[in-house]
mmCIF file of C-alpha atoms and ligand atoms in Angstrom:
data_model
loop_
_atom_site.group_PDB
_atom_site.id
_atom_site.type_symbol
_atom_site.label_atom_id
_atom_site.label_comp_id
_atom_site.label_asym_id
_atom_site.label_seq_id
_atom_site.Cartn_x
_atom_site.Cartn_y
_atom_site.Cartn_z
ATOM 1 C CA UNK A 94 80.587 29.106 7.283
ATOM 2 C CA UNK A 95 83.134 31.679 8.290
ATOM 3 C CA UNK A 96 82.522 35.277 7.448
ATOM 4 C CA UNK A 97 78.748 35.827 5.881
ATOM 5 C CA UNK A 98 78.838 37.152 2.453
ATOM 6 C CA UNK A 99 77.806 40.806 2.354
ATOM 7 C CA UNK A 100 75.220 39.958 -0.280
ATOM 8 C CA UNK A 101 73.026 38.421 2.462
ATOM 9 C CA UNK A 102 73.338 41.320 4.784
ATOM 10 C CA UNK A 103 70.141 43.378 5.152
ATOM 11 C CA UNK A 104 69.812 47.349 5.564
ATOM 12 C CA UNK A 105 69.899 48.173 9.057
ATOM 13 C CA UNK A 106 66.266 49.375 8.919
ATOM 14 C CA UNK A 107 65.288 45.675 7.512
ATOM 15 C CA UNK A 108 67.272 43.618 9.950
ATOM 16 C CA UNK A 109 65.117 41.607 12.240
ATOM 17 C CA UNK A 110 64.646 41.819 15.819
ATOM 18 C CA UNK A 111 65.874 38.917 17.812
ATOM 19 C CA UNK A 112 63.664 39.164 20.699
ATOM 20 C CA UNK A 113 60.207 39.231 18.579
ATOM 21 C CA UNK A 114 56.520 39.911 19.722
ATOM 22 C CA UNK A 115 53.896 37.057 19.562
ATOM 23 C CA UNK A 116 51.270 39.658 20.575
ATOM 24 C CA UNK A 117 47.570 39.383 18.924
ATOM 25 C CA UNK A 118 48.561 36.902 16.122
ATOM 26 C CA UNK A 119 46.682 36.141 12.815
ATOM 27 C CA UNK A 120 43.339 34.511 13.078
ATOM 28 C CA UNK A 121 42.844 30.797 13.271
ATOM 29 C CA UNK A 122 39.959 29.482 11.239
ATOM 30 C CA UNK A 123 38.328 26.213 11.545
ATOM 31 C CA UNK A 124 37.183 24.887 7.964
ATOM 32 C CA UNK A 125 35.086 22.007 9.262
ATOM 33 C CA UNK A 126 32.013 23.444 7.890
ATOM 34 C CA UNK A 127 33.266 23.013 4.284
ATOM 35 C CA UNK A 128 34.415 19.394 4.582
ATOM 36 C CA UNK A 129 31.985 17.485 2.352
ATOM 37 C CA UNK A 130 31.286 15.203 5.186
ATOM 38 C CA UNK A 131 29.880 17.812 7.676
ATOM 39 C CA UNK A 132 26.298 18.635 7.883
ATOM 40 C CA UNK A 133 26.381 22.632 8.607
ATOM 41 C CA UNK A 134 23.781 24.825 9.217
ATOM 42 C CA UNK A 135 23.483 28.006 6.982
ATOM 43 C CA UNK A 136 24.391 30.103 10.056
ATOM 44 C CA UNK A 137 27.274 28.316 10.836
ATOM 45 C CA UNK A 138 28.386 28.587 6.906
ATOM 46 C CA UNK A 139 27.629 32.299 7.107
ATOM 47 C CA UNK A 140 29.696 32.538 9.983
ATOM 48 C CA UNK A 141 32.635 31.136 8.436
ATOM 49 C CA UNK A 142 32.533 33.296 5.224
ATOM 50 C CA UNK A 143 32.311 36.426 7.804
ATOM 51 C CA UNK A 144 35.337 35.040 9.567
ATOM 52 C CA UNK A 145 37.367 34.720 6.377
ATOM 53 C CA UNK A 146 36.392 38.016 4.766
ATOM 54 C CA UNK A 147 37.524 39.796 8.332
ATOM 55 C CA UNK A 148 40.672 38.165 8.464
ATOM 56 C CA UNK A 149 41.403 39.102 4.900
ATOM 57 C CA UNK A 150 40.409 42.503 5.357
ATOM 58 C CA UNK A 151 41.962 42.977 8.813
ATOM 59 C CA UNK A 152 45.081 41.058 8.571
ATOM 60 C CA UNK A 153 45.667 39.551 4.681
ATOM 61 C CA UNK A 154 46.570 36.478 6.840
ATOM 62 C CA UNK A 155 44.924 33.556 8.771
ATOM 63 C CA UNK A 156 45.589 29.946 9.651
ATOM 64 C CA UNK A 157 43.019 27.410 8.942
ATOM 65 C CA UNK A 158 42.620 23.818 10.598
ATOM 66 C CA UNK A 159 40.368 21.020 9.505
ATOM 67 C CA UNK A 160 41.161 21.884 5.732
ATOM 68 C CA UNK A 161 40.785 18.391 4.894
ATOM 69 C CA UNK A 162 44.373 17.832 3.519
ATOM 70 C CA UNK A 163 45.193 14.345 5.182
ATOM 71 C CA UNK A 164 47.972 14.542 7.252
ATOM 72 C CA UNK A 165 49.998 12.039 6.042
ATOM 73 C CA UNK A 166 50.435 13.763 2.359
ATOM 74 C CA UNK A 167 52.078 16.600 4.191
ATOM 75 C CA UNK A 168 54.275 14.123 6.184
ATOM 76 C CA UNK A 169 55.436 12.617 2.856
ATOM 77 C CA UNK A 170 56.416 15.783 1.072
ATOM 78 C CA UNK A 171 57.958 17.030 4.422
ATOM 79 C CA UNK A 172 60.102 13.895 4.544
ATOM 80 C CA UNK A 173 60.836 13.718 0.600
ATOM 81 C CA UNK A 174 62.046 17.538 0.985
ATOM 82 C CA UNK A 175 64.185 16.643 3.838
ATOM 83 C CA UNK A 176 65.988 13.800 1.901
ATOM 84 C CA UNK A 177 66.323 15.844 -1.109
ATOM 85 C CA UNK A 178 67.951 18.881 0.581
ATOM 86 C CA UNK A 179 70.015 16.735 2.810
ATOM 87 C CA UNK A 180 72.040 15.603 -0.330
ATOM 88 C CA UNK A 181 75.160 17.581 -1.431
ATOM 89 C CA UNK A 182 75.503 20.574 -3.254
ATOM 90 C CA UNK A 183 76.604 18.602 -6.230
ATOM 91 C CA UNK A 184 73.754 16.545 -6.340
ATOM 92 C CA UNK A 185 71.167 19.127 -5.840
ATOM 93 C CA UNK A 186 72.748 20.924 -8.738
ATOM 94 C CA UNK A 187 71.825 18.146 -11.124
ATOM 95 C CA UNK A 188 68.197 19.751 -11.087
ATOM 96 C CA UNK A 189 69.599 23.498 -11.085
ATOM 97 C CA UNK A 190 67.141 25.987 -12.426
ATOM 98 C CA UNK A 191 68.720 27.510 -15.712
ATOM 99 C CA UNK A 192 67.887 30.303 -18.039
ATOM 100 C CA UNK A 193 65.274 28.149 -19.686
ATOM 101 C CA UNK A 194 63.696 26.336 -17.001
ATOM 102 C CA UNK A 195 62.532 28.286 -14.038
ATOM 103 C CA UNK A 196 61.647 25.563 -11.945
ATOM 104 C CA UNK A 197 64.381 23.468 -10.019
ATOM 105 C CA UNK A 198 66.815 23.859 -7.410
ATOM 106 C CA UNK A 199 68.864 27.012 -6.677
ATOM 107 C CA UNK A 200 70.233 28.702 -3.773
ATOM 108 C CA UNK A 201 70.688 32.363 -4.793
ATOM 109 C CA UNK A 202 67.244 33.915 -4.582
ATOM 110 C CA UNK A 203 67.127 37.723 -3.981
ATOM 111 C CA UNK A 204 64.386 39.457 -2.427
ATOM 112 C CA UNK A 205 64.501 43.222 -3.367
ATOM 113 C CA UNK A 206 68.204 42.495 -4.214
ATOM 114 C CA UNK A 207 69.533 41.202 -1.185
ATOM 115 C CA UNK A 208 70.364 37.768 -0.982
ATOM 116 C CA UNK A 209 67.842 35.416 1.034
ATOM 117 C CA UNK A 210 69.169 32.917 3.448
ATOM 118 C CA UNK A 211 67.608 29.543 1.855
ATOM 119 C CA UNK A 212 67.913 26.922 -0.776
ATOM 120 C CA UNK A 213 64.580 25.976 -2.961
ATOM 121 C CA UNK A 214 63.148 23.441 -5.170
ATOM 122 C CA UNK A 215 60.344 24.581 -7.232
ATOM 123 C CA UNK A 216 57.735 22.663 -9.265
ATOM 124 C CA UNK A 217 54.793 24.020 -11.097
ATOM 125 C CA UNK A 218 51.201 22.302 -10.802
ATOM 126 C CA UNK A 219 50.490 22.140 -14.636
ATOM 127 C CA UNK A 220 52.923 19.960 -16.464
ATOM 128 C CA UNK A 221 54.236 21.774 -18.850
ATOM 129 C CA UNK A 222 53.156 25.089 -17.802
ATOM 130 C CA UNK A 223 52.545 27.616 -20.582
ATOM 131 C CA UNK A 224 53.829 31.251 -20.291
ATOM 132 C CA UNK A 225 55.098 34.465 -22.197
ATOM 133 C CA UNK A 226 58.842 33.659 -23.707
ATOM 134 C CA UNK A 227 59.886 37.053 -22.598
ATOM 135 C CA UNK A 228 58.634 39.703 -19.924
ATOM 136 C CA UNK A 229 58.860 42.343 -22.855
ATOM 137 C CA UNK A 230 55.684 43.535 -23.322
ATOM 138 C CA UNK A 231 55.329 43.418 -27.063
ATOM 139 C CA UNK A 232 56.619 40.253 -27.524
ATOM 140 C CA UNK A 233 53.722 37.493 -28.069
ATOM 141 C CA UNK A 234 55.559 34.227 -28.242
ATOM 142 C CA UNK A 235 54.821 31.642 -25.766
ATOM 143 C CA UNK A 236 57.098 29.015 -23.999
ATOM 144 C CA UNK A 237 56.825 25.759 -21.736
ATOM 145 C CA UNK A 238 58.129 25.505 -18.287
ATOM 146 C CA UNK A 239 59.075 22.224 -17.480
ATOM 147 C CA UNK A 240 59.777 20.536 -14.253
ATOM 148 C CA UNK A 241 63.300 19.094 -13.377
ATOM 149 C CA UNK A 242 62.518 16.171 -11.260
ATOM 150 C CA UNK A 243 65.493 14.864 -9.243
ATOM 151 C CA UNK A 244 66.191 11.160 -8.816
ATOM 152 C CA UNK A 245 66.635 11.339 -5.466
ATOM 153 C CA UNK A 246 64.325 10.465 -3.479
ATOM 154 C CA UNK A 247 62.782 8.560 -6.054
ATOM 155 C CA UNK A 248 59.293 9.119 -4.842
ATOM 156 C CA UNK A 249 59.570 12.908 -4.620
ATOM 157 C CA UNK A 250 58.124 13.449 -8.046
ATOM 158 C CA UNK A 251 54.843 11.196 -7.283
ATOM 159 C CA UNK A 252 54.689 12.872 -3.859
ATOM 160 C CA UNK A 253 54.920 16.474 -4.915
ATOM 161 C CA UNK A 254 52.442 15.880 -7.642
ATOM 162 C CA UNK A 255 49.728 14.211 -5.328
ATOM 163 C CA UNK A 256 50.369 17.050 -2.893
ATOM 164 C CA UNK A 257 50.013 19.807 -5.390
ATOM 165 C CA UNK A 258 46.198 18.249 -6.356
ATOM 166 C CA UNK A 259 45.399 18.489 -2.606
ATOM 167 C CA UNK A 260 46.574 22.133 -2.883
ATOM 168 C CA UNK A 261 44.828 22.995 -5.835
ATOM 169 C CA UNK A 262 41.715 21.523 -4.268
ATOM 170 C CA UNK A 263 41.847 23.559 -1.298
ATOM 171 C CA UNK A 264 42.806 26.612 -3.067
ATOM 172 C CA UNK A 265 39.426 26.508 -4.911
ATOM 173 C CA UNK A 266 37.244 26.131 -1.620
ATOM 174 C CA UNK A 267 39.179 28.997 -0.137
ATOM 175 C CA UNK A 268 38.656 31.235 -3.222
ATOM 176 C CA UNK A 269 34.762 30.183 -3.014
ATOM 177 C CA UNK A 270 34.711 31.555 0.735
ATOM 178 C CA UNK A 271 36.706 34.738 -0.549
ATOM 179 C CA UNK A 272 34.357 35.292 -3.396
ATOM 180 C CA UNK A 273 31.235 34.936 -1.077
ATOM 181 C CA UNK A 274 32.732 37.302 1.423
ATOM 182 C CA UNK A 275 33.180 39.772 -1.403
ATOM 183 C CA UNK A 276 29.230 39.260 -2.149
ATOM 184 C CA UNK A 277 30.331 37.600 -5.365
ATOM 185 C CA UNK A 278 29.234 34.086 -6.436
ATOM 186 C CA UNK A 279 31.101 31.362 -4.999
ATOM 187 C CA UNK A 280 32.660 30.401 -8.392
ATOM 188 C CA UNK A 281 33.503 33.660 -9.602
ATOM 189 C CA UNK A 282 37.270 33.209 -9.539
ATOM 190 C CA UNK A 283 37.382 29.679 -10.898
ATOM 191 C CA UNK A 284 37.686 30.548 -14.460
ATOM 192 C CA UNK A 285 41.074 32.514 -14.144
ATOM 193 C CA UNK A 286 42.669 28.962 -12.825
ATOM 194 C CA UNK A 287 41.991 27.271 -15.629
ATOM 195 C CA UNK A 288 45.847 26.837 -17.343
ATOM 196 C CA UNK A 289 46.745 28.112 -13.893
ATOM 197 C CA UNK A 290 50.485 29.140 -13.572
ATOM 198 C CA UNK A 291 50.495 27.827 -9.742
ATOM 199 C CA UNK A 292 54.021 26.540 -8.323
ATOM 200 C CA UNK A 293 54.983 24.954 -4.988
ATOM 201 C CA UNK A 294 58.226 25.839 -3.623
ATOM 202 C CA UNK A 295 60.234 23.415 -0.907
ATOM 203 C CA UNK A 296 62.346 25.913 1.087
ATOM 204 C CA UNK A 297 65.127 25.018 3.289
ATOM 205 C CA UNK A 298 66.475 27.641 5.721
ATOM 206 C CA UNK A 299 69.692 26.306 6.721
ATOM 207 C CA UNK A 300 70.942 27.717 10.122
ATOM 208 C CA UNK A 301 72.676 31.011 9.782
ATOM 209 C CA UNK A 302 75.654 32.460 12.182
ATOM 210 C CA UNK A 303 74.268 35.788 11.807
ATOM 211 C CA UNK A 304 70.530 35.732 12.212
ATOM 212 C CA UNK A 305 70.551 39.359 13.274
ATOM 213 C CA UNK A 306 71.800 40.685 9.892
ATOM 214 C CA UNK A 307 70.375 38.126 7.351
ATOM 215 C CA UNK A 308 66.943 36.795 6.521
ATOM 216 C CA UNK A 309 65.421 34.002 5.220
ATOM 217 C CA UNK A 310 63.343 35.546 3.178
ATOM 218 C CA UNK A 311 63.392 39.333 2.791
ATOM 219 C CA UNK A 312 60.147 41.488 3.321
ATOM 220 C CA UNK A 313 57.810 41.071 0.482
ATOM 221 C CA UNK A 314 54.483 40.476 -0.727
ATOM 222 C CA UNK A 315 53.373 37.455 -2.779
ATOM 223 C CA UNK A 316 52.458 38.644 -6.372
ATOM 224 C CA UNK A 317 50.027 35.777 -6.927
ATOM 225 C CA UNK A 318 46.533 35.264 -5.832
ATOM 226 C CA UNK A 319 46.535 33.136 -2.692
ATOM 227 C CA UNK A 320 49.330 31.166 -0.871
ATOM 228 C CA UNK A 321 48.938 28.317 1.131
ATOM 229 C CA UNK A 322 51.995 27.635 3.329
ATOM 230 C CA UNK A 323 52.818 24.847 5.782
ATOM 231 C CA UNK A 324 55.669 25.886 8.033
ATOM 232 C CA UNK A 325 57.307 23.068 10.544
ATOM 233 C CA UNK A 326 57.808 23.566 14.277
ATOM 234 C CA UNK A 327 60.756 26.128 13.979
ATOM 235 C CA UNK A 328 58.675 29.108 13.399
ATOM 236 C CA UNK A 329 60.357 32.140 11.559
ATOM 237 C CA UNK A 330 57.398 33.649 9.560
ATOM 238 C CA UNK A 331 56.717 37.115 10.398
ATOM 239 C CA UNK A 332 53.724 39.079 9.317
ATOM 240 C CA UNK A 333 53.453 43.019 8.986
ATOM 241 C CA UNK A 334 50.363 43.795 11.347
ATOM 242 C CA UNK A 335 48.322 46.186 9.491
ATOM 243 C CA UNK A 336 46.975 48.007 12.690
ATOM 244 C CA UNK A 337 50.504 49.230 13.887
ATOM 245 C CA UNK A 338 52.944 48.031 11.237
ATOM 246 C CA UNK A 339 54.722 45.892 13.836
ATOM 247 C CA UNK A 340 56.201 42.563 12.696
ATOM 248 C CA UNK A 341 54.640 39.441 14.187
ATOM 249 C CA UNK A 342 55.522 36.000 14.528
ATOM 250 C CA UNK A 343 53.246 33.387 13.233
ATOM 251 C CA UNK A 344 53.354 30.432 15.745
ATOM 252 C CA UNK A 345 53.607 27.182 14.571
ATOM 253 C CA UNK A 346 50.220 25.452 14.857
ATOM 254 C CA UNK A 347 50.481 21.531 13.997
ATOM 255 C CA UNK A 348 48.683 20.706 11.226
ATOM 256 C CA UNK A 349 47.559 24.024 10.175
ATOM 257 C CA UNK A 350 48.198 26.028 6.882
ATOM 258 C CA UNK A 351 48.840 29.732 6.857
ATOM 259 C CA UNK A 352 46.872 31.487 4.164
ATOM 260 C CA UNK A 353 47.573 34.892 2.729
ATOM 261 C CA UNK A 354 45.984 37.091 0.204
ATOM 262 C CA UNK A 355 48.381 37.798 -2.830
ATOM 263 C CA UNK A 356 48.635 40.755 -4.913
ATOM 264 C CA UNK A 357 46.137 39.604 -7.469
ATOM 265 C CA UNK A 358 43.425 39.477 -4.772
ATOM 266 C CA UNK A 359 44.281 43.094 -3.843
ATOM 267 C CA UNK A 360 43.773 44.075 -7.444
ATOM 268 C CA UNK A 361 40.461 41.993 -8.368
ATOM 269 C CA UNK A 362 38.999 43.498 -4.890
ATOM 270 C CA UNK A 363 40.172 47.030 -5.744
ATOM 271 C CA UNK A 364 41.952 47.036 -2.360
ATOM 272 C CA UNK A 365 39.326 45.713 -0.246
ATOM 273 C CA UNK A 366 41.570 42.971 0.668
ATOM 274 C CA UNK A 367 45.360 44.031 0.780
ATOM 275 C CA UNK A 368 48.450 41.670 0.431
ATOM 276 C CA UNK A 369 50.278 42.127 3.512
ATOM 277 C CA UNK A 370 54.024 42.255 4.043
ATOM 278 C CA UNK A 371 55.775 39.236 5.525
ATOM 279 C CA UNK A 372 59.648 38.102 5.933
ATOM 280 C CA UNK A 373 61.281 34.951 7.262
ATOM 281 C CA UNK A 374 63.716 35.149 10.387
ATOM 282 C CA UNK A 375 66.288 32.321 10.558
ATOM 283 C CA UNK A 376 68.079 31.466 13.442
ATOM 284 C CA UNK A 377 71.589 29.953 14.569
ATOM 285 C CA UNK A 378 70.606 26.727 15.774
ATOM 286 C CA UNK A 379 67.927 25.152 13.911
ATOM 287 C CA UNK A 380 67.243 24.661 10.140
ATOM 288 C CA UNK A 381 63.920 25.318 9.206
ATOM 289 C CA UNK A 382 61.686 23.914 6.440
ATOM 290 C CA UNK A 383 58.440 25.394 4.683
ATOM 291 C CA UNK A 384 56.194 24.520 1.747
ATOM 292 C CA UNK A 385 54.326 27.363 0.071
ATOM 293 C CA UNK A 386 51.646 26.857 -2.679
ATOM 294 C CA UNK A 387 51.374 30.153 -4.720
ATOM 295 C CA UNK A 388 47.780 29.819 -6.775
ATOM 296 C CA UNK A 389 48.313 31.844 -9.850
ATOM 297 C CA UNK A 390 46.128 32.424 -12.803
ATOM 298 C CA UNK A 391 46.640 31.317 -16.418
ATOM 299 C CA UNK A 392 49.260 33.475 -18.127
ATOM 300 C CA UNK A 393 46.557 35.294 -20.323
ATOM 301 C CA UNK A 394 44.821 36.899 -17.635
ATOM 302 C CA UNK A 395 44.392 40.412 -17.661
ATOM 303 C CA UNK A 396 44.356 41.332 -13.871
ATOM 304 C CA UNK A 397 42.168 44.319 -12.915
ATOM 305 C CA UNK A 398 39.648 45.196 -10.522
ATOM 306 C CA UNK A 399 36.264 43.240 -10.619
ATOM 307 C CA UNK A 400 33.402 45.326 -12.365
ATOM 308 C CA UNK A 401 30.883 43.896 -9.694
ATOM 309 C CA UNK A 402 33.438 45.593 -6.917
ATOM 310 C CA UNK A 403 33.582 48.952 -8.460
ATOM 311 C CA UNK A 404 31.367 51.759 -9.418
ATOM 312 C CA UNK A 405 31.424 55.850 -10.080
ATOM 313 C CA UNK A 406 32.124 56.201 -6.111
ATOM 314 C CA UNK A 407 34.335 53.300 -5.694
ATOM 315 C CA UNK A 408 36.498 53.589 -9.396
ATOM 316 C CA UNK A 409 39.038 51.210 -10.163
ATOM 317 C CA UNK A 410 42.253 51.822 -8.478
ATOM 318 C CA UNK A 411 44.592 49.804 -10.974
ATOM 319 C CA UNK A 412 44.803 49.474 -14.768
ATOM 320 C CA UNK A 413 44.648 46.118 -16.367
ATOM 321 C CA UNK A 414 48.165 44.192 -16.438
ATOM 322 C CA UNK A 415 49.196 41.131 -18.042
ATOM 323 C CA UNK A 416 49.905 38.390 -15.536
ATOM 324 C CA UNK A 417 51.966 36.609 -17.785
ATOM 325 C CA UNK A 418 54.409 39.303 -18.125
ATOM 326 C CA UNK A 419 54.288 40.251 -14.628
ATOM 327 C CA UNK A 420 55.383 36.583 -13.559
ATOM 328 C CA UNK A 421 58.014 36.353 -16.023
ATOM 329 C CA UNK A 422 59.578 39.564 -15.168
ATOM 330 C CA UNK A 423 59.369 38.589 -11.571
ATOM 331 C CA UNK A 424 60.992 35.113 -12.437
ATOM 332 C CA UNK A 425 63.829 36.840 -14.189
ATOM 333 C CA UNK A 426 64.542 39.598 -11.494
ATOM 334 C CA UNK A 427 64.227 37.447 -8.372
ATOM 335 C CA UNK A 428 66.932 34.993 -10.289
ATOM 336 C CA UNK A 429 69.707 37.343 -10.195
ATOM 337 C CA UNK A 430 70.657 40.685 -8.564
ATOM 338 C CA UNK A 431 69.384 43.600 -10.716
ATOM 339 C CA UNK A 432 69.943 47.134 -10.066
ATOM 340 C CA UNK A 433 66.183 48.167 -10.613
ATOM 341 C CA UNK A 434 63.386 47.756 -8.461
ATOM 342 C CA UNK A 435 61.204 44.625 -8.932
ATOM 343 C CA UNK A 436 57.928 44.999 -10.804
ATOM 344 C CA UNK A 437 55.169 45.563 -8.178
ATOM 345 C CA UNK A 438 51.450 45.927 -8.491
ATOM 346 C CA UNK A 439 51.824 49.468 -7.316
ATOM 347 C CA UNK A 440 53.344 50.385 -10.528
ATOM 348 C CA UNK A 441 49.572 49.794 -12.203
ATOM 349 C CA UNK A 442 48.110 52.039 -9.662
ATOM 350 C CA UNK A 443 45.663 54.930 -11.194
ATOM 351 C CA UNK A 444 46.992 58.060 -9.296
ATOM 352 C CA UNK A 445 43.833 59.595 -7.905
HETATM 353 C C1 OGA B 504 57.320 33.036 0.692
HETATM 354 C C2 OGA B 504 57.404 32.929 1.965
HETATM 355 C C3 OGA B 504 57.579 31.685 3.745
HETATM 356 C C4 OGA B 504 57.900 30.804 4.620
HETATM 357 O O1 OGA B 504 58.230 31.745 -0.013
HETATM 358 O O2 OGA B 504 56.867 33.623 -0.346
HETATM 359 O O3 OGA B 504 56.707 34.097 2.035
HETATM 360 O O4 OGA B 504 57.594 30.625 5.851
HETATM 361 N N1 OGA B 504 57.826 31.924 2.693
HETATM 362 O O5 OGA B 504 58.732 30.275 4.112
HETATM 363 NI NI1 NI B 505 55.793 34.962 0.774
#
């Protein structure tokens, strides 16, 4: 590739720093107390709940080990993803995302209207996934999102579906810990995820000739409830540290998952746990692969602060919004460069 397309160039204040800080990084949490085979004391379990709560409050991000997802499954999906992206552009475009289907392959995602240096393949967990037909508030029509499965590699579909089920299991366990850490019953969030709109993204970040000007993913917050990310050993994910606003890199830890609070948990918790900005740096030598799972509720969920977490002294900071309308709006705006800002939760903030 010669000259870099200006669509990829970040404004100077958002360009990455090539010499990054590793500093005090995101917490690493051992989930072995919740593995069904382990015999845990109440104290140990309480300790885990507190660790998760502290990490959500102080960082919005943490890594987990001993999470129960078989390493073999992760290796399988990683291998399938590498095979898929190694194909020619023409072959990958056979499963291109289009106006109707938001899943599939594409390489034109924009974050805050700057193009990301990456290509992706998306698939939803529920097949089909039911969502509003349009983002227009008064339109009540529903539609289906269907997955576009490639012919190659032939086992990609099965591997992805299997991996998806593992992610859902882990996500429920994490939501239980988060609920307990907020003083709620463990299953408080479960009901929201029946008819979930969760999806998984296979990310490929090719080497970039100008890593100082572009980003793999521009700074953003995840709009869903919770994200479970697998990154390879190349590294590049940076998190905005809450204490000082510095961008810190999440050091790759073998077989760990990176968990982050999304905007919906921020709203449910009435800002006790905030969704934190993050971005991805690319580099000029190595390609990088990652696999985020976005745990999202049913489209008909009206997202609003939980009543148990609000009262007269701490009134709701957000008005209710429709998750279905939010996600259809986002899917539309990330697909093309629009001249307006993306929909964000602060648009629903109640002014004080
Ligand atoms: C995302 C994201 C991080 C990564 O896709 O929302 O933050 O490391 N990805 O790919
Ligand atoms: Ni993200």
